[in-house]
Short mmCIF file of C-alpha atoms in Angstrom, two decimals:
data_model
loop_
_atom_site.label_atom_id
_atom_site.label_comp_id
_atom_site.label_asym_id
_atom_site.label_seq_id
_atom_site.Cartn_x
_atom_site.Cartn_y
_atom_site.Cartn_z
CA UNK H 1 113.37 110.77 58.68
CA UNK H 2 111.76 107.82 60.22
CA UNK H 3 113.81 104.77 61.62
CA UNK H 4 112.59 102.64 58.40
CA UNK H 5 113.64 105.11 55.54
CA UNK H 6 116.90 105.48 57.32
CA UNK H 7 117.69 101.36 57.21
CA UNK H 8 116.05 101.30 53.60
CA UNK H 9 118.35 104.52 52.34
CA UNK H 10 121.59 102.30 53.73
CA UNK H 11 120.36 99.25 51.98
CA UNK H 12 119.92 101.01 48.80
CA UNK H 13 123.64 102.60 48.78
CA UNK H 14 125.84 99.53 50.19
CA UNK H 15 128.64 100.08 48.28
CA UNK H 16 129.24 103.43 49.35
CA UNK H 17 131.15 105.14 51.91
CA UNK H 18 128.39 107.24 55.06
CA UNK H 19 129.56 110.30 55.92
CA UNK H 20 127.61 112.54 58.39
CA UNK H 21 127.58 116.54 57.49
CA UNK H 22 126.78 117.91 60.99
CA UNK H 23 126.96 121.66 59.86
CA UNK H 24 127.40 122.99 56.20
CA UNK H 25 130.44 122.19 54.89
CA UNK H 26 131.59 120.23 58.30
CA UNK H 27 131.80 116.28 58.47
CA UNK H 28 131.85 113.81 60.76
CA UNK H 29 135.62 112.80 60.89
CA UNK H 30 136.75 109.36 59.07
CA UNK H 31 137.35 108.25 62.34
CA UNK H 32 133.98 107.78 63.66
CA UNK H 33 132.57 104.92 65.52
CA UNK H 34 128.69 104.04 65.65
CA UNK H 35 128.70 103.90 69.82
CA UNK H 36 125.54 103.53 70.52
CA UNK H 37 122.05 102.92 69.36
CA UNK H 38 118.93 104.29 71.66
CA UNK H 39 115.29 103.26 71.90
CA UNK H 40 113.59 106.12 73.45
CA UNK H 41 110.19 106.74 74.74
CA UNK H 42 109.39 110.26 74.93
CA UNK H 43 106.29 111.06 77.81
CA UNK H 44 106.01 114.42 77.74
CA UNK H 45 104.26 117.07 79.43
CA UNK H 46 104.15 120.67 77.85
CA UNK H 47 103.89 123.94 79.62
CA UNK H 48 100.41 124.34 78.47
CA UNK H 49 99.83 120.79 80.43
CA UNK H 50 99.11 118.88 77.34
CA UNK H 51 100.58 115.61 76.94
CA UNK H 52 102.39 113.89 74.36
CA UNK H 53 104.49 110.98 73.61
CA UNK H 54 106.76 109.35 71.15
CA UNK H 55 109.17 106.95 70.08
CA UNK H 56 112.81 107.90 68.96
CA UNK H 57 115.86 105.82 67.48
CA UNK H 58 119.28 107.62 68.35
CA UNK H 59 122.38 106.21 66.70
CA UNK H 60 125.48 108.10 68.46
CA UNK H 61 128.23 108.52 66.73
CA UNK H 62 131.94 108.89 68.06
CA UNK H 63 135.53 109.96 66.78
CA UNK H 64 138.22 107.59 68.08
CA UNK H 65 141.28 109.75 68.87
CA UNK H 66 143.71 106.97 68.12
CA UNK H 67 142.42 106.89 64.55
CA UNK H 68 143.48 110.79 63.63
CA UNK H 69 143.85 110.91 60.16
CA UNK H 70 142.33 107.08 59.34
CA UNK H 71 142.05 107.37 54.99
CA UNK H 72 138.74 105.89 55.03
CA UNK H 73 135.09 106.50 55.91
CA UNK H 74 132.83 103.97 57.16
CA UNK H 75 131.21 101.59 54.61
CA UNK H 76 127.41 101.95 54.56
CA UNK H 77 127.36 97.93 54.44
CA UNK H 78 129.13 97.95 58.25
CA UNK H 79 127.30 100.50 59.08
CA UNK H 80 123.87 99.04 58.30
CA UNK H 81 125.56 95.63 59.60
CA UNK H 82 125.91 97.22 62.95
CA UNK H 83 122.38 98.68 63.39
CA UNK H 84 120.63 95.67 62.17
CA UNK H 85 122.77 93.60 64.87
CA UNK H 86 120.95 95.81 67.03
CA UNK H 87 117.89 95.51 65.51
CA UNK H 88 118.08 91.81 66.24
CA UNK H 89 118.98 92.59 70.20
CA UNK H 90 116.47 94.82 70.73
CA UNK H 91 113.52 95.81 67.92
CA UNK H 92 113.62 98.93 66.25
CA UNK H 93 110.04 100.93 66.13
CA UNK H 94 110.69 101.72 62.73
CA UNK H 95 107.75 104.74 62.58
CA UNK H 96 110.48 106.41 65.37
CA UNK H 97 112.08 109.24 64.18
CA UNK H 98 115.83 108.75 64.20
CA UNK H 99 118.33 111.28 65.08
CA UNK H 100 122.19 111.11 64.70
CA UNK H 101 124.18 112.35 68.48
CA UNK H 102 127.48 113.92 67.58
CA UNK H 103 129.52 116.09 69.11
CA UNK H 104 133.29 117.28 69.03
CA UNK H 105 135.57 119.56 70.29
CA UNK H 106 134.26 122.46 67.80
CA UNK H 107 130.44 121.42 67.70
CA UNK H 108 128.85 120.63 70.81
CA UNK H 109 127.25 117.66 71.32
CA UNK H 110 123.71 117.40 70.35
CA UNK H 111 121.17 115.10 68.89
CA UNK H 112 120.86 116.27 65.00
CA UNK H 113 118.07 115.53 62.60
CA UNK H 114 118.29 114.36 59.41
CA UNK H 115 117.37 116.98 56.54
CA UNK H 116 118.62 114.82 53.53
CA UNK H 117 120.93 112.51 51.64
CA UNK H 118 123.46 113.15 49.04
CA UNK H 119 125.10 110.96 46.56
CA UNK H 120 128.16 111.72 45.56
CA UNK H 121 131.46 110.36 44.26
CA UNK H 122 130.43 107.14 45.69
CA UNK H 123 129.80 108.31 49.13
CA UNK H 124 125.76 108.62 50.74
CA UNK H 125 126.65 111.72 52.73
CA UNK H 126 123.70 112.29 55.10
CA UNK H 127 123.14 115.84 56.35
CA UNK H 128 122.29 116.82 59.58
CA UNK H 129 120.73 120.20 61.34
CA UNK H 130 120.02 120.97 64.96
CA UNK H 131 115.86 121.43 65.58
CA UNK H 132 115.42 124.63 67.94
CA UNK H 133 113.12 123.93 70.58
CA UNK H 134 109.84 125.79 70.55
CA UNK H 135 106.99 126.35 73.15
CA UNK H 136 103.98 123.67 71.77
CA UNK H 137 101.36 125.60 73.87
CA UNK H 138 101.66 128.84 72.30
CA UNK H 139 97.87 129.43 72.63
CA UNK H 140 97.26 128.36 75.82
CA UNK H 141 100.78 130.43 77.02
CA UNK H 142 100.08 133.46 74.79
CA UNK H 143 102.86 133.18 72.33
CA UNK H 144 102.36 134.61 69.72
CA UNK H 145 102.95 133.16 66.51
CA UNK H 146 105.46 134.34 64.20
CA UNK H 147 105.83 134.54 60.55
CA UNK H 148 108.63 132.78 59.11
CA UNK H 149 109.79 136.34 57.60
CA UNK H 150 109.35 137.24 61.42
CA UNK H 151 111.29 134.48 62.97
CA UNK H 152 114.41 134.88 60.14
CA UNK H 153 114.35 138.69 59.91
CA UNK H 154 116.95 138.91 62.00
CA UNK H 155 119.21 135.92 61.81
CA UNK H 156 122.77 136.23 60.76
CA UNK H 157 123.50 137.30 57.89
CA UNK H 158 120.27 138.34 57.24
CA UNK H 159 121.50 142.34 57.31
CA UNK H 160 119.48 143.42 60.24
CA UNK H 161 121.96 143.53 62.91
#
C-alpha cells in the first residue's frame, strides 16, 4: 500500500478505533504510540550489480509501558492528525510505499507491510506481514526460480517435515 491509499483509508474511517494486526491473531497493544514517521530513499545496489532506487514512508509504532492495560485504542482521527502534522513538516511522497515498524518483547522488531484492512465493530484494523527478502538477480546469480508449490512445499504446517 502506497503512502496515499494509506492517508485516504484513515480519512475514510475517522470515527473508528486503528488497530495494527502484526501476526494472525496478534495486535498491536492499546497502548501504542505513533513514534516516528520516516522518509526514506532507498539507493540500492543488487548482487547482480543492478541498481535500483525508491522512496519509502515508515510510521513506527511504540507500546508505552506506563500505559499497560490503557481500555482504548487509538482513534484513526489522531492518528491521521499526527501523520498529516508531519506531512506539513516534511512532505510525504505519497507514490512511497509505507510500512508500519513494530516490535515487542514476543515479535521482533521489523518493518511490516501492509496486506489489508478490516472493518469491524467500529475499529479499521490494518494487517500487517513481514516481506522475506529475496535475491533480485536470480539470472545473472544463477538462482533458480522456484514455483510457488516449490517455495511452500515445505513450510510449516504444510506436512512435509
Amino acid at each position: 500500500m502506497n503512502t496515499s491509499d494509506f492517508i485516504t483509508v484513515l480519512a475514510e474511517h475517522q470515527d473508528k478505533s486503528l488497530l495494527f494486526e502484526y501476526s494472525p491473531g496478534m495486535l498491536v497493544g492499546t497502548n501504542y504510540h505513533i513514534t516516528e514517521v520516516k522518509h526514506i530513499t532507498i539507493d540500492a545496489v543488487d548482487c547482480g550489480a543492478g541498481t535500483d532506487s525508491w522512496k519509502e514512508t515508515i510510521i513506527q509504532l511504540w507500546e508505552s509501558p506506563s500505559e499497560l492495560g490503557k481500555p482504548n485504542y487509538m482513534s484513526t482521527y489522531k492518528a491521521l492528525g499526527i501523520l498529516r502534522k508531519v506531512g506539513e513538516m516534511k512532505a510525504y511522497e505519497m507514490d512511497a510505499t509505507v510500512k508500519i515498524e513494530y516490535g515487542n518483547s514476543r515479535f521482533h522488531t521489523a518493518q511490516l507491510h501492509i496486506t489489508n484492512t478490516e472493518i469491524k465493530e467500529g475499529q479499521l484494523i490494518v494487517k500487517l506481514a513481514v516481506n522475506p527478502t529475496d535475491c533480485k538477480a536470480k539470472e545473472t546469480c544463477g538462482v533458480p526460480e522456484t514455483s510457488e508449490a516449490e517455495a511452500t512445499s515445505c513450510a510449516p504446517g504444510s506436512g512435509c517435515c
